[in-house]
Backbone as JSON Lines, residues from 0, in Angstrom:
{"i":0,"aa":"X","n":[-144.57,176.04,-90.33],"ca":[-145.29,177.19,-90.86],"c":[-145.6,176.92,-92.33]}
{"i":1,"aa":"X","n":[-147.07,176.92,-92.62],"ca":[-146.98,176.58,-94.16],"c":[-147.09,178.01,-95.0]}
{"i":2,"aa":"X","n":[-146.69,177.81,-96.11],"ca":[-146.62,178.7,-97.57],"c":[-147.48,180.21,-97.22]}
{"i":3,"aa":"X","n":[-148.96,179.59,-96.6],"ca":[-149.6,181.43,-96.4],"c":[-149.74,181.51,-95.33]}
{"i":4,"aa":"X","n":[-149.19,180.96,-94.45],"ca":[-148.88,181.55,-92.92],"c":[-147.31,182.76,-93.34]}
{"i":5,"aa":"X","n":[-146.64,182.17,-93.83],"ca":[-145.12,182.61,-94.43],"c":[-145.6,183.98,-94.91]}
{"i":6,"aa":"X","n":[-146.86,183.91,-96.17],"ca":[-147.08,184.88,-97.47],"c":[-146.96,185.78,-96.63]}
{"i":7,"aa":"X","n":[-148.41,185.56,-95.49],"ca":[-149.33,185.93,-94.27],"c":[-148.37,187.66,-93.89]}
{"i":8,"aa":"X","n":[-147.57,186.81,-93.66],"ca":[-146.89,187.63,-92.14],"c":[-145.74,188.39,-93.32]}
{"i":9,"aa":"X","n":[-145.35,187.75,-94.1],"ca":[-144.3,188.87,-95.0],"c":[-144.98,189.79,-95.68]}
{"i":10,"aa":"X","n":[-145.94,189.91,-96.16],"ca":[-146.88,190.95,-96.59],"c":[-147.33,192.12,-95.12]}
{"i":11,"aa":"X","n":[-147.33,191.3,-94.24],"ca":[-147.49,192.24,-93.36],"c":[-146.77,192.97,-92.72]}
{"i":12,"aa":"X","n":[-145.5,192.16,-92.64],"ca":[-144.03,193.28,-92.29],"c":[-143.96,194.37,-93.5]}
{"i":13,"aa":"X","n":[-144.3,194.33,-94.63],"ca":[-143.87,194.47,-95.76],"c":[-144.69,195.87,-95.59]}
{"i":14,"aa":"X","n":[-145.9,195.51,-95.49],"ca":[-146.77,196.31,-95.23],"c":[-146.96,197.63,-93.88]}
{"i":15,"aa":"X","n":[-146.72,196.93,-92.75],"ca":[-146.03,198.14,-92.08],"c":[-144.59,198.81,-91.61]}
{"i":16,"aa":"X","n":[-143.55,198.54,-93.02],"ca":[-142.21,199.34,-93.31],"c":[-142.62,200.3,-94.31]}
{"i":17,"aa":"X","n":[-143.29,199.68,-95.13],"ca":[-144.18,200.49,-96.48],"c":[-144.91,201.82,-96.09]}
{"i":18,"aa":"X","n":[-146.01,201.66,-95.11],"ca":[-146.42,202.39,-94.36],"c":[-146.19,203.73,-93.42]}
{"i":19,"aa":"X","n":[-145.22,203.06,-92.9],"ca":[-144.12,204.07,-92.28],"c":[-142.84,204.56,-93.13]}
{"i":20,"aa":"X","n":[-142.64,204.16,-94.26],"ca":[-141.73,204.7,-95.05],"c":[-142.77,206.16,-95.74]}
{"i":21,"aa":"X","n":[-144.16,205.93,-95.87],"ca":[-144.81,207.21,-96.56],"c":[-144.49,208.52,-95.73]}
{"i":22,"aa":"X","n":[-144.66,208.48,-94.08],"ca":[-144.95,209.12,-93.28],"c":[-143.17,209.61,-93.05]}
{"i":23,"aa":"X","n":[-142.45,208.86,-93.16],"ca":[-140.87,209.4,-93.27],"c":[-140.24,209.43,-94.18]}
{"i":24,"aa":"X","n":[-140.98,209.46,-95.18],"ca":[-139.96,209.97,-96.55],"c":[-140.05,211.32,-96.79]}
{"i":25,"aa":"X","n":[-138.87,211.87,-97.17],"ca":[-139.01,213.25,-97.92],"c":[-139.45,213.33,-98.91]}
{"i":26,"aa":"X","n":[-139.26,213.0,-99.53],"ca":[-139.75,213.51,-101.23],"c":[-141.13,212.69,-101.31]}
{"i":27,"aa":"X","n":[-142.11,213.68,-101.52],"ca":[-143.28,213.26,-101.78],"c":[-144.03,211.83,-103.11]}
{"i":28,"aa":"X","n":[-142.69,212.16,-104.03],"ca":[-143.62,211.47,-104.99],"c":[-142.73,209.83,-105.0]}
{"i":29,"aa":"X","n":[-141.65,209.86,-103.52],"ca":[-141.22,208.53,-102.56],"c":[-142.44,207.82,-101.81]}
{"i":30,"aa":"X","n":[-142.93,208.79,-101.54],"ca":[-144.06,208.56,-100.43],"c":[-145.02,208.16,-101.07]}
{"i":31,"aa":"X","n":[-145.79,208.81,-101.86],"ca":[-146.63,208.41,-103.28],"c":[-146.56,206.9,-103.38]}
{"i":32,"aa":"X","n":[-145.12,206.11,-103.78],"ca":[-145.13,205.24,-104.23],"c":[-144.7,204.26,-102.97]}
{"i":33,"aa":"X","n":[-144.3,204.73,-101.51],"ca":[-144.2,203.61,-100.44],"c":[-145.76,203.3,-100.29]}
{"i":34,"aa":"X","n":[-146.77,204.47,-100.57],"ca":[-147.87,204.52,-100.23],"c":[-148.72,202.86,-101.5]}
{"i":35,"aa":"X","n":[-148.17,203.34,-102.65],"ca":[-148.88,202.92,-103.72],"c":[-148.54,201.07,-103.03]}
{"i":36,"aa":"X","n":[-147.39,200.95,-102.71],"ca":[-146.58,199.13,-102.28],"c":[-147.42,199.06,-100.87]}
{"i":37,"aa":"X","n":[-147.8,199.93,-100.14],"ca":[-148.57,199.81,-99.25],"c":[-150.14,199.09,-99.12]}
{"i":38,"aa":"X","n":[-150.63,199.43,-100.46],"ca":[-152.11,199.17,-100.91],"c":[-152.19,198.0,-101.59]}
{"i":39,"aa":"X","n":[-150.78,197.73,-102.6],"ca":[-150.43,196.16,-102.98],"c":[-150.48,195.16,-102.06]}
{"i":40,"aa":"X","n":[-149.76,195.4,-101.29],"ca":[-149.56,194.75,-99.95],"c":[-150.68,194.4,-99.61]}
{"i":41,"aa":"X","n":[-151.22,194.98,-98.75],"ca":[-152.77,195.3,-98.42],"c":[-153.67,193.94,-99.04]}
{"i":42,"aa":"X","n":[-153.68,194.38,-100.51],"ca":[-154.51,193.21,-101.43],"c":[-154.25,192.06,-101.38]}
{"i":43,"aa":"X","n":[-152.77,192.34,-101.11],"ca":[-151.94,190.61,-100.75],"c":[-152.74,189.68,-99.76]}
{"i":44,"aa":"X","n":[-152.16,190.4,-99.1],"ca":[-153.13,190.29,-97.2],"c":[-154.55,190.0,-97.78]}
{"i":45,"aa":"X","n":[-155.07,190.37,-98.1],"ca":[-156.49,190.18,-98.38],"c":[-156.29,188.66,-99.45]}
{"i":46,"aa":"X","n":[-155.37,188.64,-100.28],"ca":[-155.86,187.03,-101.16],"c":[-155.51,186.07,-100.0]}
{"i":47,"aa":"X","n":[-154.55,186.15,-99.13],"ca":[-153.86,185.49,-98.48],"c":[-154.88,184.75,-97.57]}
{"i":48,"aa":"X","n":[-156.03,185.97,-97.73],"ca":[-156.95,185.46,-96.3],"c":[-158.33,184.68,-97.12]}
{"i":49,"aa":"X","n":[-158.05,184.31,-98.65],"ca":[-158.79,184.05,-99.31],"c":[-159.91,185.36,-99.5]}
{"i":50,"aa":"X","n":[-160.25,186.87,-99.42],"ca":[-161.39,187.41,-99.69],"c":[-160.63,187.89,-100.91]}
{"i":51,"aa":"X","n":[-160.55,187.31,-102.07],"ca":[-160.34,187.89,-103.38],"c":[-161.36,188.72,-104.08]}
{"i":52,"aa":"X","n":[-162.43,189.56,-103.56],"ca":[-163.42,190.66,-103.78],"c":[-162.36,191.61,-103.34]}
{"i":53,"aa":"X","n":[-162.15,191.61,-101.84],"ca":[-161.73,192.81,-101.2],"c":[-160.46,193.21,-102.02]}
{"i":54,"aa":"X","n":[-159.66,192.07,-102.01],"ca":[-158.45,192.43,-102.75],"c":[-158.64,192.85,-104.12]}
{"i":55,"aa":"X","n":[-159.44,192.5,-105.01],"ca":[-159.36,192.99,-106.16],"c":[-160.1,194.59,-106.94]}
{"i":56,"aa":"X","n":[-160.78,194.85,-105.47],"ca":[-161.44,196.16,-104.92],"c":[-160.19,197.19,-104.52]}
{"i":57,"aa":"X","n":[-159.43,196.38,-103.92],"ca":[-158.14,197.28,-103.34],"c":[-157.25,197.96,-104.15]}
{"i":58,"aa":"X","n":[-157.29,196.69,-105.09],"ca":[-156.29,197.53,-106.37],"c":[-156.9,198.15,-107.06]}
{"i":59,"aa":"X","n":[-158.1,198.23,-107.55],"ca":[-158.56,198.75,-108.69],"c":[-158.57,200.42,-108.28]}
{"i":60,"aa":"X","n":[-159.65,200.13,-106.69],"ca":[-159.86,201.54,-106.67],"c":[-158.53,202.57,-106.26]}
{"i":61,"aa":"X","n":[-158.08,201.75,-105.01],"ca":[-157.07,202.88,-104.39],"c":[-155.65,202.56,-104.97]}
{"i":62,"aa":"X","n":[-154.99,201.72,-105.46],"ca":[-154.12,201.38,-105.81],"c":[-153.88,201.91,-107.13]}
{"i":63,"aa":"X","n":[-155.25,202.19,-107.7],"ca":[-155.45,202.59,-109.15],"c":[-155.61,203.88,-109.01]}
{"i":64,"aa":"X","n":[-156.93,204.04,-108.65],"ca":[-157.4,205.36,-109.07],"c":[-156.9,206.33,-107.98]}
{"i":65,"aa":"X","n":[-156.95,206.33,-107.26],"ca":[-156.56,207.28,-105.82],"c":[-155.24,207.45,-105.67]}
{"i":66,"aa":"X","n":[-154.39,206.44,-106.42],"ca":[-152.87,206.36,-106.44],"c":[-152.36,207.79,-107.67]}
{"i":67,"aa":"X","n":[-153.3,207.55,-108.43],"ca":[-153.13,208.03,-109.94],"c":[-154.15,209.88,-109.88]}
{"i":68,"aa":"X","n":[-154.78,209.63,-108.77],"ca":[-154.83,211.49,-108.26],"c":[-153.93,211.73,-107.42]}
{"i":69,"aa":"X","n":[-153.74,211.06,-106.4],"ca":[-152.12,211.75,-105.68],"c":[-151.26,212.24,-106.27]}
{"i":70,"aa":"X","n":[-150.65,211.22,-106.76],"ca":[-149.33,211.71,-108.16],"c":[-149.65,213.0,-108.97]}
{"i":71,"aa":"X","n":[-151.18,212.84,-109.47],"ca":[-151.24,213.72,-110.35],"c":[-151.49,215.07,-109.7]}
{"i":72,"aa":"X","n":[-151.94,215.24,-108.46],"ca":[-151.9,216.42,-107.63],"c":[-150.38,216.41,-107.4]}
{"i":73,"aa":"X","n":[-149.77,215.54,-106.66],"ca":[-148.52,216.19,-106.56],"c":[-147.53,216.98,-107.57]}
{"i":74,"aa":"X","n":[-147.96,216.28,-108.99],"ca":[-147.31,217.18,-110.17],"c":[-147.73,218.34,-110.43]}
{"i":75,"aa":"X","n":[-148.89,219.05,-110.01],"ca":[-148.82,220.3,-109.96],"c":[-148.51,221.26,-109.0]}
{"i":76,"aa":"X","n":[-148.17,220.76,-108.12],"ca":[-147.7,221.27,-106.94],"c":[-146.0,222.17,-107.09]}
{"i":77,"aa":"X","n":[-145.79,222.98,-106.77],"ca":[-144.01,223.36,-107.27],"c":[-143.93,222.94,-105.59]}
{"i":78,"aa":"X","n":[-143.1,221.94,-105.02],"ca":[-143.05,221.62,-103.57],"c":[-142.11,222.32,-102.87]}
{"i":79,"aa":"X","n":[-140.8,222.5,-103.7],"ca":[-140.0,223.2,-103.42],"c":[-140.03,224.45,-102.57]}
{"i":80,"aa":"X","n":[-141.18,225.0,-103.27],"ca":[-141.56,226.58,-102.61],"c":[-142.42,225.95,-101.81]}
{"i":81,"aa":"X","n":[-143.75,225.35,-101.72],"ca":[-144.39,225.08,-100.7],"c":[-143.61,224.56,-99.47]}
{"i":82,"aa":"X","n":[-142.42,223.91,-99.51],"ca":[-142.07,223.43,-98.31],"c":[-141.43,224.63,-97.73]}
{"i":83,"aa":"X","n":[-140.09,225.28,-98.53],"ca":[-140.21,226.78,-97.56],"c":[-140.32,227.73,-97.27]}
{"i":84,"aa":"X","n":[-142.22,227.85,-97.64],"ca":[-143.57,227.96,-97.2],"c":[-143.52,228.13,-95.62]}
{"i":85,"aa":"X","n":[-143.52,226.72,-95.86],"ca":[-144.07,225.82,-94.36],"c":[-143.32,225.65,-93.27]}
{"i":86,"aa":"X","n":[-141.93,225.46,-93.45],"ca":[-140.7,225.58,-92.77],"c":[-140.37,227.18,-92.4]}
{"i":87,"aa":"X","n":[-140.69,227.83,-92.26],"ca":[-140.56,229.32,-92.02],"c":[-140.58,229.93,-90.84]}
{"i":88,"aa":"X","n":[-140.09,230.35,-89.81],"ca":[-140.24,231.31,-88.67],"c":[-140.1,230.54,-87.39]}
{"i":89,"aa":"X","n":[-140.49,230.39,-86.38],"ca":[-140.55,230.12,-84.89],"c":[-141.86,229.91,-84.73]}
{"i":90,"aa":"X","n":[-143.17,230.4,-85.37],"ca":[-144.1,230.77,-85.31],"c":[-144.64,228.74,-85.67]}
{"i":91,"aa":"X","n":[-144.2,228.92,-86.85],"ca":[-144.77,227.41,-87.25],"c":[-144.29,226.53,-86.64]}
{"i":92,"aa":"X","n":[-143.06,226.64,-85.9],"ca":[-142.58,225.26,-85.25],"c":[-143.68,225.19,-84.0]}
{"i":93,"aa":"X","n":[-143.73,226.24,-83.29],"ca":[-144.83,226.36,-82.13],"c":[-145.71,225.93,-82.55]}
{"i":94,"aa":"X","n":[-146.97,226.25,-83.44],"ca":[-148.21,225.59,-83.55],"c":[-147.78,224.02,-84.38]}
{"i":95,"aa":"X","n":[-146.72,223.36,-84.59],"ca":[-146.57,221.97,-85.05],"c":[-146.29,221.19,-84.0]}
{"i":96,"aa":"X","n":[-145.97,221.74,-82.72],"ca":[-145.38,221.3,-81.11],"c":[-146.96,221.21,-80.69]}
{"i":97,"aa":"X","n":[-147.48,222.04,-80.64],"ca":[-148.47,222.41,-80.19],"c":[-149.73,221.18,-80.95]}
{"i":98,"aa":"X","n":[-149.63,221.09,-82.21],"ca":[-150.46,220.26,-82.96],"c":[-150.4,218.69,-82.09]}
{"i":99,"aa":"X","n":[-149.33,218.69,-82.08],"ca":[-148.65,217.14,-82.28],"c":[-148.95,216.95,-80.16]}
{"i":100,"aa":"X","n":[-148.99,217.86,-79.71],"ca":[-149.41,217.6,-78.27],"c":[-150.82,217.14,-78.1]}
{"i":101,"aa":"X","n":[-151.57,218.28,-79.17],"ca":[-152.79,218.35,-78.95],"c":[-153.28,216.88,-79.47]}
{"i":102,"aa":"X","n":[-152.57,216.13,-80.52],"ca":[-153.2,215.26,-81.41],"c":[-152.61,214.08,-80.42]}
{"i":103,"aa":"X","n":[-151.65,213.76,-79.86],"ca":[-150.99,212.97,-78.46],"c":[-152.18,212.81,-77.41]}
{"i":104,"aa":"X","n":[-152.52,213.85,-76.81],"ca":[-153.82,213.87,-75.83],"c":[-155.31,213.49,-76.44]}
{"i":105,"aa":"X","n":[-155.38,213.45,-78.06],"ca":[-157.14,212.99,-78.11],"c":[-156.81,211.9,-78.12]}
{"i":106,"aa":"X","n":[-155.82,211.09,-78.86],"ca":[-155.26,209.56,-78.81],"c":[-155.64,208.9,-77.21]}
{"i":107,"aa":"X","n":[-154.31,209.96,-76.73],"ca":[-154.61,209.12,-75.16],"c":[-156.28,209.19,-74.44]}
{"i":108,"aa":"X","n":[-156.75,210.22,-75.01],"ca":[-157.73,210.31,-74.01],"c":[-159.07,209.25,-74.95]}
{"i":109,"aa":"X","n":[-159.26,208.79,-76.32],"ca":[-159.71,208.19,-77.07],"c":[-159.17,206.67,-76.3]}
{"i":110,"aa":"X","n":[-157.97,206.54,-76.21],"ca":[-157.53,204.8,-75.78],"c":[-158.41,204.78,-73.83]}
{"i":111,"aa":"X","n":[-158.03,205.96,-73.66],"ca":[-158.83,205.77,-72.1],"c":[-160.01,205.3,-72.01]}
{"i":112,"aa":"X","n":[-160.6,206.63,-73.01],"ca":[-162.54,206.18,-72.91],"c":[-162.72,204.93,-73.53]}
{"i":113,"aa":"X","n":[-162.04,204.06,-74.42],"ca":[-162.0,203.08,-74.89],"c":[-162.13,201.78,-74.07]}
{"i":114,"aa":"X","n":[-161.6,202.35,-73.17],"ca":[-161.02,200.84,-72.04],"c":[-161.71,201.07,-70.96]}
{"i":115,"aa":"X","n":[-162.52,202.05,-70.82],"ca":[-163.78,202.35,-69.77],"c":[-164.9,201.79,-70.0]}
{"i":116,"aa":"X","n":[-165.07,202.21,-71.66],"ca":[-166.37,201.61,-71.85],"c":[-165.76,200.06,-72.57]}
{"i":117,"aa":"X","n":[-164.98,199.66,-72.47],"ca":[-165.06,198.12,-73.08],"c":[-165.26,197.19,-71.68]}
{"i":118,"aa":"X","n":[-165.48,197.89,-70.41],"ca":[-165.64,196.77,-68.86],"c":[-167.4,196.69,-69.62]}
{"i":119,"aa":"X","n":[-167.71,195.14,-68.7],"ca":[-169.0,195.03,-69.06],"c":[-169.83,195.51,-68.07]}
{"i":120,"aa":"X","n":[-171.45,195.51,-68.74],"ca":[-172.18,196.27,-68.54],"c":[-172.78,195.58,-67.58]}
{"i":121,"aa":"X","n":[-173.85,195.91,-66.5],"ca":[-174.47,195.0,-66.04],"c":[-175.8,194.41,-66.76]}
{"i":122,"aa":"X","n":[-176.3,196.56,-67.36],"ca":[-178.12,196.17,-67.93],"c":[-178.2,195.36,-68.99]}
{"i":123,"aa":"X","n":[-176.83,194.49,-69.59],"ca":[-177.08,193.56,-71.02],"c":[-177.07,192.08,-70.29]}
{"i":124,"aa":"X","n":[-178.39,191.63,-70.56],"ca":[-179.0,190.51,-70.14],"c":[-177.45,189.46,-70.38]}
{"i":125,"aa":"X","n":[-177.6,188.07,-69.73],"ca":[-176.86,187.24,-69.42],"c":[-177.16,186.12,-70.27]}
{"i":126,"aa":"X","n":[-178.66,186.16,-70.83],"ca":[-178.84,185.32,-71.88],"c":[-178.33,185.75,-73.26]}
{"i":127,"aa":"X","n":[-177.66,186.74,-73.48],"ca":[-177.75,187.25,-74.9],"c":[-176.44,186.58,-75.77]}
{"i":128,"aa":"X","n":[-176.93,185.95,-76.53],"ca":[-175.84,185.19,-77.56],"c":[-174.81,185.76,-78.28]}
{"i":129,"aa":"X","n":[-173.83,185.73,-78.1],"ca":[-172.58,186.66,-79.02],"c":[-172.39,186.24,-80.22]}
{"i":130,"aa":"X","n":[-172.69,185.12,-80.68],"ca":[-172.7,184.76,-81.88],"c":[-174.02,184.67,-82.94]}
{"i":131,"aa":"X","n":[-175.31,185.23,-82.13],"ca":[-176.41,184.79,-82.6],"c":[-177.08,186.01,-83.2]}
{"i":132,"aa":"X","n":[-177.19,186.07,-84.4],"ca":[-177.6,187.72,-85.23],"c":[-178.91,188.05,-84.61]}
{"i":133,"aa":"X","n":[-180.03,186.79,-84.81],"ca":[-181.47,187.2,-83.88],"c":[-181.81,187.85,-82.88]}
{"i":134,"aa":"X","n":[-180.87,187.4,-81.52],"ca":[-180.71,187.84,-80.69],"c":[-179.89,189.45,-80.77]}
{"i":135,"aa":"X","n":[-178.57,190.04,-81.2],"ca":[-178.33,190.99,-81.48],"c":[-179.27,192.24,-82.06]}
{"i":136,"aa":"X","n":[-180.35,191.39,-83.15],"ca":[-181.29,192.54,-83.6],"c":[-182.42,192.65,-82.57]}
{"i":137,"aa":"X","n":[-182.41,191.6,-82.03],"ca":[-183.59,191.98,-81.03],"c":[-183.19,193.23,-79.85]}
{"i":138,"aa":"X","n":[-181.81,192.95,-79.46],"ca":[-181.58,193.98,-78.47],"c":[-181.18,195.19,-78.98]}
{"i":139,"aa":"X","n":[-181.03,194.69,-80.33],"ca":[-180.57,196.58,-80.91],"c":[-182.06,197.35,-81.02]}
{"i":140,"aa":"X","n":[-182.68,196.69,-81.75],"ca":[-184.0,197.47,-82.74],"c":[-185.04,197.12,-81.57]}
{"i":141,"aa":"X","n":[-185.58,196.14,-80.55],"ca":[-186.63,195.8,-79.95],"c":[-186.57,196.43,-78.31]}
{"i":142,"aa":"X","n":[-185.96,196.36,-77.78],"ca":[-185.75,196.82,-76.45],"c":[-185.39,198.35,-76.36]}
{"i":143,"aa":"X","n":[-185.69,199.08,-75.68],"ca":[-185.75,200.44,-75.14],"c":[-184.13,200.6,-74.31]}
């Protein structure tokens, strides 16, 4: 395994513990910053693959700027009271059961229609090149 096969794949573990640490951390301004090592990461992955545009796009904007309104929204926030806000009654646990079913079934039913329409088609000609852009614009923009 050489050096950025190694980088490769540790940026990417790195990257989805990071990830999932935003979504299970308590304290928001934890999450903020699993989020912020998340987007580092990210850029990593991106030099790793040689596109040093994308990566240096990654940090500037979201790593920078989008990192640096989160935080700063979260500091005005008093969370304390907003969380129990939100945590309150029988009422909210039902519609968060209810959310999390509803958001379970567009997934599944999104991966279904997915794998319906990815069987092939018959009406796409047999000559048509998968690698060939000419051919692609011709059947996008020229044919009915």
């Amino acid at each position: 395994m050489t050096a950025d096969a190694f980088l490769f794949w540790f940026l990417a573990i790195v990257t989805v513990i990071s990830g999932l640490s935003v979504v299970l951390m308590v304290n928001p301004i934890f999450s903020a910053l699993s989020l912020a090592m998340t987007m580092v990461c990210v850029a990593g992955v991106f030099v790793t693959l040689q596109s040093y545009f994308l990566a240096g796009v990654q940090l500037i904007v979201y790593a920078g700027a989008v990192m640096v309104l989160f935080v700063m929204v979260l500091m005005l926030f008093d969370l304390k009271h907003e969380l129990q806000a939100f945590t309150r009654g029988r009422a909210t646990g039902a519609i968060k059961i209810a959310g999390v079913g509803i958001l379970a079934g567009l997934i599944v039913g999104a991966i279904t229609m997915g794998l319906t329409l990815a069987q092939p088609n018959e009406n796409v000609s047999a000559t048509f090149a998968a690698d060939s852009t000419r051919s692609l614009a011709e059947m996008l923009f020229l044919k009915n």
